[in-house]
Amino acid sequence: EDYDGPPVVGDYLTALPHLKPLDYEGNRTHHVRLDTFAQEVEVAPGYSFTAWTYGGSVPGPTLHVREGDRVVFTMKNRSDEEVVVTKPIRGGAPYFAQLQQNPYQKNAPAISPVPHSMDFHSGTVAADDKWRTIAPGESIEFEWVANYPGVYMYHCGTPSVLMHTAMGQYGAVVVSPREGFPTDDKVDHEFVIVQSEFYLTEDGDGYRYDHQAALDRNPSHVTFNGHVNALNATPLRAKAGDRVRLYLLNAGPSDTSSFHVIGAIFDRVWYEGNVENEWRGMQTVLLGASNSAVMEFIVPEPGAYKLVDHEFADAERGAVGTLIAEPR
Amino acid sequence: EDYDGPPVVGDYLTALPHLKPLDYEGNRTHHVRLDTFAQEVEVAPGYSFTAWTYGGSVPGPTLHVREGDRVVFTMKNRSDEEVVVTKPIRGGAPYFAQLQQNPYQKNAPAISPVPHSMDFHSGTVAADDKWRTIAPGESIEFEWVANYPGVYMYHCGTPSVLMHTAMGQYGAVVVSPREGFPTDDKVDHEFVIVQSEFYLTEDGDGYRYDHQAALDRNPSHVTFNGHVNALNATPLRAKAGDRVRLYLLNAGPSDTSSFHVIGAIFDRVWYEGNVENEWRGMQTVLLGASNSAVMEFIVPEPGAYKLVDHEFADAERGAVGTLIAEPR
Amino acid sequence: EDYDGPPVVGDYLTALPHLKPLDYEGNRTHHVRLDTFAQEVEVAPGYSFTAWTYGGSVPGPTLHVREGDRVVFTMKNRSDEEVVVTKPIRGGAPYFAQLQQNPYQKNAPAISPVPHSMDFHSGTVAADDKWRTIAPGESIEFEWVANYPGVYMYHCGTPSVLMHTAMGQYGAVVVSPREGFPTDDKVDHEFVIVQSEFYLTEDGDGYRYDHQAALDRNPSHVTFNGHVNALNATPLRAKAGDRVRLYLLNAGPSDTSSFHVIGAIFDRVWYEGNVENEWRGMQTVLLGASNSAVMEFIVPEPGAYKLVDHEFADAERGAVGTLIAEPR
Ligand SMILES: [Cu+2]
Ligand SMILES: [Cu+2]
Ligand SMILES: [Cu+2]
Ligand SMILES: [Cu+2]
Ligand SMILES: [Cu+2]
Ligand SMILES: [Cu+2]
Ligand code: NA
Ligand code: NA
Ligand code: NA
Ligand code: NA
Ligand code: NA
Ligand code: NA
Ligand SMILES: [Zn+2]
Ligand SMILES: [Zn+2]
Ligand SMILES: [Zn+2]
Ligand SMILES: [Zn+2]
Ligand SMILES: [Zn+2]
Ligand SMILES: [Zn+2]
Ligand SMILES: [Zn+2]
Ligand SMILES: [Zn+2]
Ligand SMILES: [Zn+2]
């Protein structure tokens, strides 16, 4: 494909923790582009590496659709190009403007020509066809329908899948249920959080992915939204008394998450984001690798609320965020 | 016991991934024999070790019964005998013929005289009595009733239990609910999958179990049905549009499974195989050690569907399988 | 605060595995004190270390309240004092008499002056205010209301939280549902179990906490109720035919628990202890770090029933207990 336009296109593609509201009725066909290319990204202060990305960030953009919507998807493998995402991009998704506001994002173009692919957990298709691998310079186009509501992982499925995901190729798709959640009218804020591990080792005066550490499940960092400070430098914000909804995806690639908000109890939890899988009154939500949940809590009073993977070895490695609640 | 007949006896005992349909009405008493003895087995190309087995394979045979059925169980500890399972066995269970069709099975008799026992998670009994340890040459007989539907683990409970299970002594019992599952009429294919870890280390020019690696949760291999190629050399087969039901047991001995089918979403999941524990629309099912699930998905189109533990460090160590879907 | 009275005060504070029945109607305000101080504790025969404790044991006392109750809580940081808990204490909670009956408890006073805090998962509050850190010699008082039923963790939230919890600062709060559980009339015995990991390394002729081992998720011991023999030296006791209810908290700090009772199947499980999250017929219950469950089983016959984390690497490290069932 001879394309050098915006690498992320689509009205419902946002940067974490944002979710674009579905401002349309009924079903819709979304034309979505998400190119893949290398990028220098920072995971923690002083820890940068050349990541393989979708759209230039790790995790990639979040796509929001409604159950029953159709997605016409295009991806170009631009891993052999220097792609800049830190300047305003005409015709691109809302994602770019949001990404550029994140103070912890220090993305810079990089070249790392590698075959890649795209696997949307939200689609039900023959993976050997739709999710097939394409070489640098090639493009792929395919369609899928959001048959089931939920919070889904997308990621590169090219072997070694452990390597391609740990290198940064993953993100979230939120498929909102056709009839909504029973609390939709009461929710004041909604945020998307993607937990993931990084496996970095020193390499000259920088860092690179360490495959043996990934095989050994020995992460150097565990983060929310790709950086140990992502939800701290720019905390989530609400007011006392608000009902806050979190869309949480545990992208792994290998570890579980025992997600907890310090000072809060989840009033409602929908396992995998499916409105039929409801739990009540949870202190902690356990998710496997590529599991997800929609979780709501009511902010009890003004203050600072920490979000953690309560597997404290992982919190210690960076899986901590903050929600600041102002007085009502 | 003076017995040298078939080491596996019973009409409802099959080799993985097969499940014998319950072709009888109401309840029944099953007379089941499952002898325990050593066997050389292969876990991955080039990786063989002397395993402790039930019936000669790792995992052992799958038993299928109905909720309310009674099982009269006999086991002889034949770990001091060379028992051959790769030749036709008269009067034995359907298990043998199926086992012999598996191209990745290269079983060979071995001697490793050790005390063993049998613990059926499907039975509710005093374990210090029924699940007691017997010496080589001894036999045990006991009964249990399938009081609860589900997909259950059986395994050796002799200390070190970590060692006895990691050496290969485990398998699955499927207890189908008395009134069935609501989708029984719609299911086109059903398969049984047992996930487990192996902890092998070099030993001369072969391999042996490494207890320290097992203690450290550092597996050399993670497999579906006992071999990294078990569900690849002989893939599961269905047609586009089929509803496929999987009975999945995560036998551990220590790790979780985040089970996913690439290209599919589980339409229905019954946690632990109990029809009352229903989830809908799951991308991934998280199971603890000795947890299980019945999971169904509809095959969207012809193609190849990969089954994985989405904890990708484990997929990389072998937890991958394939389902091939032909056109309708 | 100028206080040197009993370090644990409150009528509904007991030592594991005891739970004080709620012998009052409707709601109540509980005045609870739980001081924090160092103590030499034993985790396994020969393995003692200077722990940071609430009330002198690891895990600390269990608090029982009803949904809707108010807790007025006081804690003094007495980590700079030698506090004795092995002698009768006038005006103290029932906890002390129970603790002193445990043969595996060899607690002895120790001094380790460190800032600490208290985080009750059962409360919904601004954590930066209520759960704030206090220096040795200081006291804190705050209130919370038990808005949601469940089995909750409490723990020190002072950084490094991994260190403060792994050093011993955690315990359980049981918030019984306002309307009870549907089986309340049928339950014969109830017990509280807290699972947790220890990360000990040799230090002179004793042991101390090993932070690197904790970061690496490499525990030296995994226990029920703080000692590998806690539920063995003094087994749980019931009669054949009894319905036994377990309140299980997995305190971590990092690992999951795949909880199983050998010889039994859980008839009912309420995830996180919330009566609305019901599962039936479970062989094994998977819990994340700071997850919990209420689980019931019917004891099938007289005998000895082992409780295990069926992640057998953890059982091998100590996560084993016993329930003895006498004839009816
Ligand atoms: Cu890739
Ligand atoms: Cu906590
Ligand atoms: Cu054995
Ligand atoms: Cu995937
Ligand atoms: Cu502390
Ligand atoms: Cu077991
Ligand atoms: Na984690
Ligand atoms: Na909390
Ligand atoms: Na059992
Ligand atoms: Na696994
Ligand atoms: Na999928
Ligand atoms: Na554990
Ligand atoms: Zn936003
Ligand atoms: Zn607000
Ligand atoms: Zn984790
Ligand atoms: Zn078959
Ligand atoms: Zn078919
Ligand atoms: Zn796993
Ligand atoms: Zn008691
Ligand atoms: Zn009793
Ligand atoms: Zn565990």
PDB file of N, CA, C and O in Angstrom, chain A residues 141-188:
ATOM      1  N   GLU A 141      -6.271  -5.514   4.977  1.00  0.00           N
ATOM      2  CA  GLU A 141      -7.593  -4.976   5.288  1.00  0.00           C
ATOM      3  C   GLU A 141      -8.521  -6.143   5.551  1.00  0.00           C
ATOM      4  O   GLU A 141      -8.500  -7.146   4.821  1.00  0.00           O
ATOM      5  N   PHE A 142      -9.293  -6.051   6.599  1.00  0.00           N
ATOM      6  CA  PHE A 142     -10.293  -7.091   6.878  1.00  0.00           C
ATOM      7  C   PHE A 142     -11.414  -6.473   7.704  1.00  0.00           C
ATOM      8  O   PHE A 142     -11.300  -5.340   8.183  1.00  0.00           O
ATOM      9  N   GLU A 143     -12.485  -7.244   7.857  1.00  0.00           N
ATOM     10  CA  GLU A 143     -13.643  -6.755   8.606  1.00  0.00           C
ATOM     11  C   GLU A 143     -14.007  -7.718   9.717  1.00  0.00           C
ATOM     12  O   GLU A 143     -13.772  -8.916   9.612  1.00  0.00           O
ATOM     13  N   TRP A 144     -14.581  -7.187  10.739  1.00  0.00           N
ATOM     14  CA  TRP A 144     -15.177  -8.042  11.771  1.00  0.00           C
ATOM     15  C   TRP A 144     -16.374  -7.326  12.371  1.00  0.00           C
ATOM     16  O   TRP A 144     -16.506  -6.106  12.262  1.00  0.00           O
ATOM     17  N   VAL A 145     -17.246  -8.118  12.990  1.00  0.00           N
ATOM     18  CA  VAL A 145     -18.453  -7.592  13.622  1.00  0.00           C
ATOM     19  C   VAL A 145     -18.343  -7.846  15.125  1.00  0.00           C
ATOM     20  O   VAL A 145     -17.894  -8.913  15.555  1.00  0.00           O
ATOM     21  N   ALA A 146     -18.727  -6.853  15.900  1.00  0.00           N
ATOM     22  CA  ALA A 146     -18.644  -6.955  17.361  1.00  0.00           C
ATOM     23  C   ALA A 146     -19.846  -7.749  17.874  1.00  0.00           C
ATOM     24  O   ALA A 146     -20.847  -7.189  18.313  1.00  0.00           O
ATOM     25  N   ASN A 147     -19.717  -9.055  17.818  1.00  0.00           N
ATOM     26  CA  ASN A 147     -20.849  -9.916  18.166  1.00  0.00           C
ATOM     27  C   ASN A 147     -21.144  -9.994  19.668  1.00  0.00           C
ATOM     28  O   ASN A 147     -22.270 -10.298  20.061  1.00  0.00           O
ATOM     29  N   TYR A 148     -20.134  -9.783  20.472  1.00  0.00           N
ATOM     30  CA  TYR A 148     -20.312  -9.904  21.917  1.00  0.00           C
ATOM     31  C   TYR A 148     -19.805  -8.635  22.594  1.00  0.00           C
ATOM     32  O   TYR A 148     -18.711  -8.166  22.284  1.00  0.00           O
ATOM     33  N   PRO A 149     -20.568  -8.091  23.549  1.00  0.00           N
ATOM     34  CA  PRO A 149     -20.067  -6.945  24.299  1.00  0.00           C
ATOM     35  C   PRO A 149     -18.899  -7.377  25.187  1.00  0.00           C
ATOM     36  O   PRO A 149     -18.795  -8.550  25.550  1.00  0.00           O
ATOM     37  N   GLY A 150     -18.050  -6.417  25.535  1.00  0.00           N
ATOM     38  CA  GLY A 150     -16.929  -6.749  26.410  1.00  0.00           C
ATOM     39  C   GLY A 150     -15.785  -5.780  26.245  1.00  0.00           C
ATOM     40  O   GLY A 150     -15.836  -4.855  25.432  1.00  0.00           O
ATOM     41  N   VAL A 151     -14.766  -5.996  27.058  1.00  0.00           N
ATOM     42  CA  VAL A 151     -13.527  -5.231  26.965  1.00  0.00           C
ATOM     43  C   VAL A 151     -12.473  -6.208  26.477  1.00  0.00           C
ATOM     44  O   VAL A 151     -12.184  -7.197  27.150  1.00  0.00           O
ATOM     45  N   TYR A 152     -11.946  -5.953  25.288  1.00  0.00           N
ATOM     46  CA  TYR A 152     -11.139  -6.949  24.596  1.00  0.00           C
ATOM     47  C   TYR A 152      -9.709  -6.481  24.375  1.00  0.00           C
ATOM     48  O   TYR A 152      -9.445  -5.289  24.204  1.00  0.00           O
ATOM     49  N   MET A 153      -8.847  -7.447  24.273  1.00  0.00           N
ATOM     50  CA  MET A 153      -7.468  -7.189  23.919  1.00  0.00           C
ATOM     51  C   MET A 153      -7.309  -7.264  22.400  1.00  0.00           C
ATOM     52  O   MET A 153      -7.942  -8.095  21.757  1.00  0.00           O
ATOM     53  N   TYR A 154      -6.479  -6.381  21.847  1.00  0.00           N
ATOM     54  CA  TYR A 154      -5.954  -6.644  20.507  1.00  0.00           C
ATOM     55  C   TYR A 154      -4.444  -6.731  20.633  1.00  0.00           C
ATOM     56  O   TYR A 154      -3.857  -6.153  21.563  1.00  0.00           O
ATOM     57  N   HIS A 155      -3.812  -7.468  19.759  1.00  0.00           N
ATOM     58  CA  HIS A 155      -2.358  -7.636  19.857  1.00  0.00           C
ATOM     59  C   HIS A 155      -1.820  -8.273  18.590  1.00  0.00           C
ATOM     60  O   HIS A 155      -2.572  -8.808  17.774  1.00  0.00           O
ATOM     61  N   CYS A 156      -0.520  -8.229  18.446  1.00  0.00           N
ATOM     62  CA  CYS A 156       0.147  -8.886  17.329  1.00  0.00           C
ATOM     63  C   CYS A 156       0.205 -10.384  17.618  1.00  0.00           C
ATOM     64  O   CYS A 156       0.525 -10.798  18.729  1.00  0.00           O
ATOM     65  N   GLY A 157      -0.107 -11.186  16.604  1.00  0.00           N
ATOM     66  CA  GLY A 157      -0.126 -12.630  16.782  1.00  0.00           C
ATOM     67  C   GLY A 157       1.002 -13.332  16.046  1.00  0.00           C
ATOM     68  O   GLY A 157       0.971 -14.550  15.886  1.00  0.00           O
ATOM     69  N   THR A 158       1.994 -12.567  15.654  1.00  0.00           N
ATOM     70  CA  THR A 158       3.118 -13.147  14.922  1.00  0.00           C
ATOM     71  C   THR A 158       4.110 -13.782  15.912  1.00  0.00           C
ATOM     72  O   THR A 158       4.444 -13.167  16.913  1.00  0.00           O
ATOM     73  N   PRO A 159       4.554 -15.018  15.612  1.00  0.00           N
ATOM     74  CA  PRO A 159       5.511 -15.663  16.528  1.00  0.00           C
ATOM     75  C   PRO A 159       6.840 -14.907  16.586  1.00  0.00           C
ATOM     76  O   PRO A 159       7.265 -14.370  15.552  1.00  0.00           O
ATOM     77  N   SER A 160       7.523 -14.956  17.709  1.00  0.00           N
ATOM     78  CA  SER A 160       7.055 -15.326  19.017  1.00  0.00           C
ATOM     79  C   SER A 160       6.046 -14.321  19.535  1.00  0.00           C
ATOM     80  O   SER A 160       6.376 -13.147  19.727  1.00  0.00           O
ATOM     81  N   VAL A 161       4.823 -14.802  19.806  1.00  0.00           N
ATOM     82  CA  VAL A 161       3.768 -13.900  20.298  1.00  0.00           C
ATOM     83  C   VAL A 161       4.165 -13.290  21.631  1.00  0.00           C
ATOM     84  O   VAL A 161       3.838 -12.147  21.934  1.00  0.00           O
ATOM     85  N   LEU A 162       4.867 -14.071  22.442  1.00  0.00           N
ATOM     86  CA  LEU A 162       5.378 -13.529  23.708  1.00  0.00           C
ATOM     87  C   LEU A 162       6.227 -12.290  23.423  1.00  0.00           C
ATOM     88  O   LEU A 162       6.064 -11.242  24.063  1.00  0.00           O
ATOM     89  N   MET A 163       7.109 -12.410  22.444  1.00  0.00           N
ATOM     90  CA  MET A 163       7.996 -11.297  22.123  1.00  0.00           C
ATOM     91  C   MET A 163       7.216 -10.113  21.539  1.00  0.00           C
ATOM     92  O   MET A 163       7.390  -8.972  21.976  1.00  0.00           O
ATOM     93  N   HIS A 164       6.347 -10.380  20.567  1.00  0.00           N
ATOM     94  CA  HIS A 164       5.660  -9.272  19.900  1.00  0.00           C
ATOM     95  C   HIS A 164       4.747  -8.507  20.861  1.00  0.00           C
ATOM     96  O   HIS A 164       4.606  -7.288  20.742  1.00  0.00           O
ATOM     97  N   THR A 165       4.116  -9.208  21.790  1.00  0.00           N
ATOM     98  CA  THR A 165       3.293  -8.482  22.762  1.00  0.00           C
ATOM     99  C   THR A 165       4.185  -7.772  23.776  1.00  0.00           C
ATOM    100  O   THR A 165       3.968  -6.592  24.072  1.00  0.00           O
ATOM    101  N   ALA A 166       5.191  -8.457  24.281  1.00  0.00           N
ATOM    102  CA  ALA A 166       6.061  -7.818  25.280  1.00  0.00           C
ATOM    103  C   ALA A 166       6.807  -6.629  24.675  1.00  0.00           C
ATOM    104  O   ALA A 166       7.203  -5.710  25.394  1.00  0.00           O
ATOM    105  N   MET A 167       6.984  -6.622  23.370  1.00  0.00           N
ATOM    106  CA  MET A 167       7.626  -5.484  22.697  1.00  0.00           C
ATOM    107  C   MET A 167       6.680  -4.287  22.587  1.00  0.00           C
ATOM    108  O   MET A 167       7.111  -3.205  22.181  1.00  0.00           O
ATOM    109  N   GLY A 168       5.367  -4.486  22.879  1.00  0.00           N
ATOM    110  CA  GLY A 168       4.473  -3.341  22.952  1.00  0.00           C
ATOM    111  C   GLY A 168       3.232  -3.378  22.076  1.00  0.00           C
ATOM    112  O   GLY A 168       2.452  -2.430  22.075  1.00  0.00           O
ATOM    113  N   GLN A 169       3.011  -4.456  21.355  1.00  0.00           N
ATOM    114  CA  GLN A 169       1.905  -4.469  20.393  1.00  0.00           C
ATOM    115  C   GLN A 169       0.596  -4.982  20.989  1.00  0.00           C
ATOM    116  O   GLN A 169       0.223  -6.152  20.794  1.00  0.00           O
ATOM    117  N   TYR A 170      -0.079  -4.112  21.690  1.00  0.00           N
ATOM    118  CA  TYR A 170      -1.387  -4.469  22.254  1.00  0.00           C
ATOM    119  C   TYR A 170      -2.156  -3.215  22.634  1.00  0.00           C
ATOM    120  O   TYR A 170      -1.578  -2.122  22.759  1.00  0.00           O
ATOM    121  N   GLY A 171      -3.450  -3.404  22.818  1.00  0.00           N
ATOM    122  CA  GLY A 171      -4.333  -2.322  23.221  1.00  0.00           C
ATOM    123  C   GLY A 171      -5.706  -2.887  23.497  1.00  0.00           C
ATOM    124  O   GLY A 171      -5.874  -4.119  23.559  1.00  0.00           O
ATOM    125  N   ALA A 172      -6.689  -1.993  23.670  1.00  0.00           N
ATOM    126  CA  ALA A 172      -8.022  -2.404  24.103  1.00  0.00           C
ATOM    127  C   ALA A 172      -9.105  -1.986  23.119  1.00  0.00           C
ATOM    128  O   ALA A 172      -9.035  -0.915  22.519  1.00  0.00           O
ATOM    129  N   VAL A 173     -10.092  -2.852  22.967  1.00  0.00           N
ATOM    130  CA  VAL A 173     -11.338  -2.524  22.273  1.00  0.00           C
ATOM    131  C   VAL A 173     -12.470  -2.643  23.293  1.00  0.00           C
ATOM    132  O   VAL A 173     -12.569  -3.667  23.974  1.00  0.00           O
ATOM    133  N   VAL A 174     -13.279  -1.610  23.394  1.00  0.00           N
ATOM    134  CA  VAL A 174     -14.455  -1.673  24.257  1.00  0.00           C
ATOM    135  C   VAL A 174     -15.679  -1.819  23.370  1.00  0.00           C
ATOM    136  O   VAL A 174     -15.938  -0.964  22.514  1.00  0.00           O
ATOM    137  N   VAL A 175     -16.392  -2.926  23.562  1.00  0.00           N
ATOM    138  CA  VAL A 175     -17.655  -3.145  22.851  1.00  0.00           C
ATOM    139  C   VAL A 175     -18.776  -2.958  23.871  1.00  0.00           C
ATOM    140  O   VAL A 175     -18.995  -3.816  24.731  1.00  0.00           O
ATOM    141  N   SER A 176     -19.449  -1.815  23.796  1.00  0.00           N
ATOM    142  CA  SER A 176     -20.523  -1.545  24.760  1.00  0.00           C
ATOM    143  C   SER A 176     -21.760  -2.369  24.420  1.00  0.00           C
ATOM    144  O   SER A 176     -22.081  -2.575  23.246  1.00  0.00           O
ATOM    145  N   PRO A 177     -22.437  -2.868  25.450  1.00  0.00           N
ATOM    146  CA  PRO A 177     -23.606  -3.720  25.201  1.00  0.00           C
ATOM    147  C   PRO A 177     -24.725  -2.937  24.515  1.00  0.00           C
ATOM    148  O   PRO A 177     -24.938  -1.761  24.803  1.00  0.00           O
ATOM    149  N   ARG A 178     -25.418  -3.612  23.645  1.00  0.00           N
ATOM    150  CA  ARG A 178     -26.490  -2.990  22.850  1.00  0.00           C
ATOM    151  C   ARG A 178     -27.488  -2.249  23.735  1.00  0.00           C
ATOM    152  O   ARG A 178     -27.881  -1.126  23.438  1.00  0.00           O
ATOM    153  N   GLU A 179     -27.857  -2.878  24.835  1.00  0.00           N
ATOM    154  CA  GLU A 179     -28.844  -2.269  25.735  1.00  0.00           C
ATOM    155  C   GLU A 179     -28.169  -1.510  26.876  1.00  0.00           C
ATOM    156  O   GLU A 179     -28.841  -1.079  27.816  1.00  0.00           O
ATOM    157  N   GLY A 180     -26.868  -1.391  26.846  1.00  0.00           N
ATOM    158  CA  GLY A 180     -26.159  -0.663  27.896  1.00  0.00           C
ATOM    159  C   GLY A 180     -26.020  -1.441  29.184  1.00  0.00           C
ATOM    160  O   GLY A 180     -26.473  -2.589  29.295  1.00  0.00           O
ATOM    161  N   PHE A 181     -25.374  -0.812  30.149  1.00  0.00           N
ATOM    162  CA  PHE A 181     -25.282  -1.353  31.504  1.00  0.00           C
ATOM    163  C   PHE A 181     -26.398  -0.744  32.341  1.00  0.00           C
ATOM    164  O   PHE A 181     -26.818   0.390  32.071  1.00  0.00           O
ATOM    165  N   PRO A 182     -26.856  -1.447  33.367  1.00  0.00           N
ATOM    166  CA  PRO A 182     -27.972  -0.910  34.172  1.00  0.00           C
ATOM    167  C   PRO A 182     -27.628   0.398  34.879  1.00  0.00           C
ATOM    168  O   PRO A 182     -28.536   1.138  35.254  1.00  0.00           O
ATOM    169  N   THR A 183     -26.353   0.695  35.047  1.00  0.00           N
ATOM    170  CA  THR A 183     -25.955   1.910  35.756  1.00  0.00           C
ATOM    171  C   THR A 183     -25.580   3.058  34.829  1.00  0.00           C
ATOM    172  O   THR A 183     -25.077   4.090  35.296  1.00  0.00           O
ATOM    173  N   ASP A 184     -25.792   2.905  33.533  1.00  0.00           N
ATOM    174  CA  ASP A 184     -25.302   3.926  32.589  1.00  0.00           C
ATOM    175  C   ASP A 184     -25.718   5.346  32.959  1.00  0.00           C
ATOM    176  O   ASP A 184     -24.936   6.287  32.817  1.00  0.00           O
ATOM    177  N   ASP A 185     -26.929   5.495  33.458  1.00  0.00           N
ATOM    178  CA  ASP A 185     -27.413   6.848  33.771  1.00  0.00           C
ATOM    179  C   ASP A 185     -26.719   7.451  34.983  1.00  0.00           C
ATOM    180  O   ASP A 185     -26.802   8.662  35.207  1.00  0.00           O
ATOM    181  N   LYS A 186     -26.085   6.605  35.784  1.00  0.00           N
ATOM    182  CA  LYS A 186     -25.522   7.093  37.045  1.00  0.00           C
ATOM    183  C   LYS A 186     -24.021   7.319  36.990  1.00  0.00           C
ATOM    184  O   LYS A 186     -23.441   7.835  37.945  1.00  0.00           O
ATOM    185  N   VAL A 187     -23.388   6.895  35.911  1.00  0.00           N
ATOM    186  CA  VAL A 187     -21.928   6.955  35.859  1.00  0.00           C
ATOM    187  C   VAL A 187     -21.472   8.386  35.554  1.00  0.00           C
ATOM    188  O   VAL A 187     -21.936   9.009  34.599  1.00  0.00           O
ATOM    189  N   ASP A 188     -20.537   8.896  36.368  1.00  0.00           N
ATOM    190  CA  ASP A 188     -20.052  10.258  36.196  1.00  0.00           C
ATOM    191  C   ASP A 188     -18.776  10.338  35.362  1.00  0.00           C
ATOM    192  O   ASP A 188     -18.534  11.316  34.673  1.00  0.00           O
TER     193      ASP A 188
END
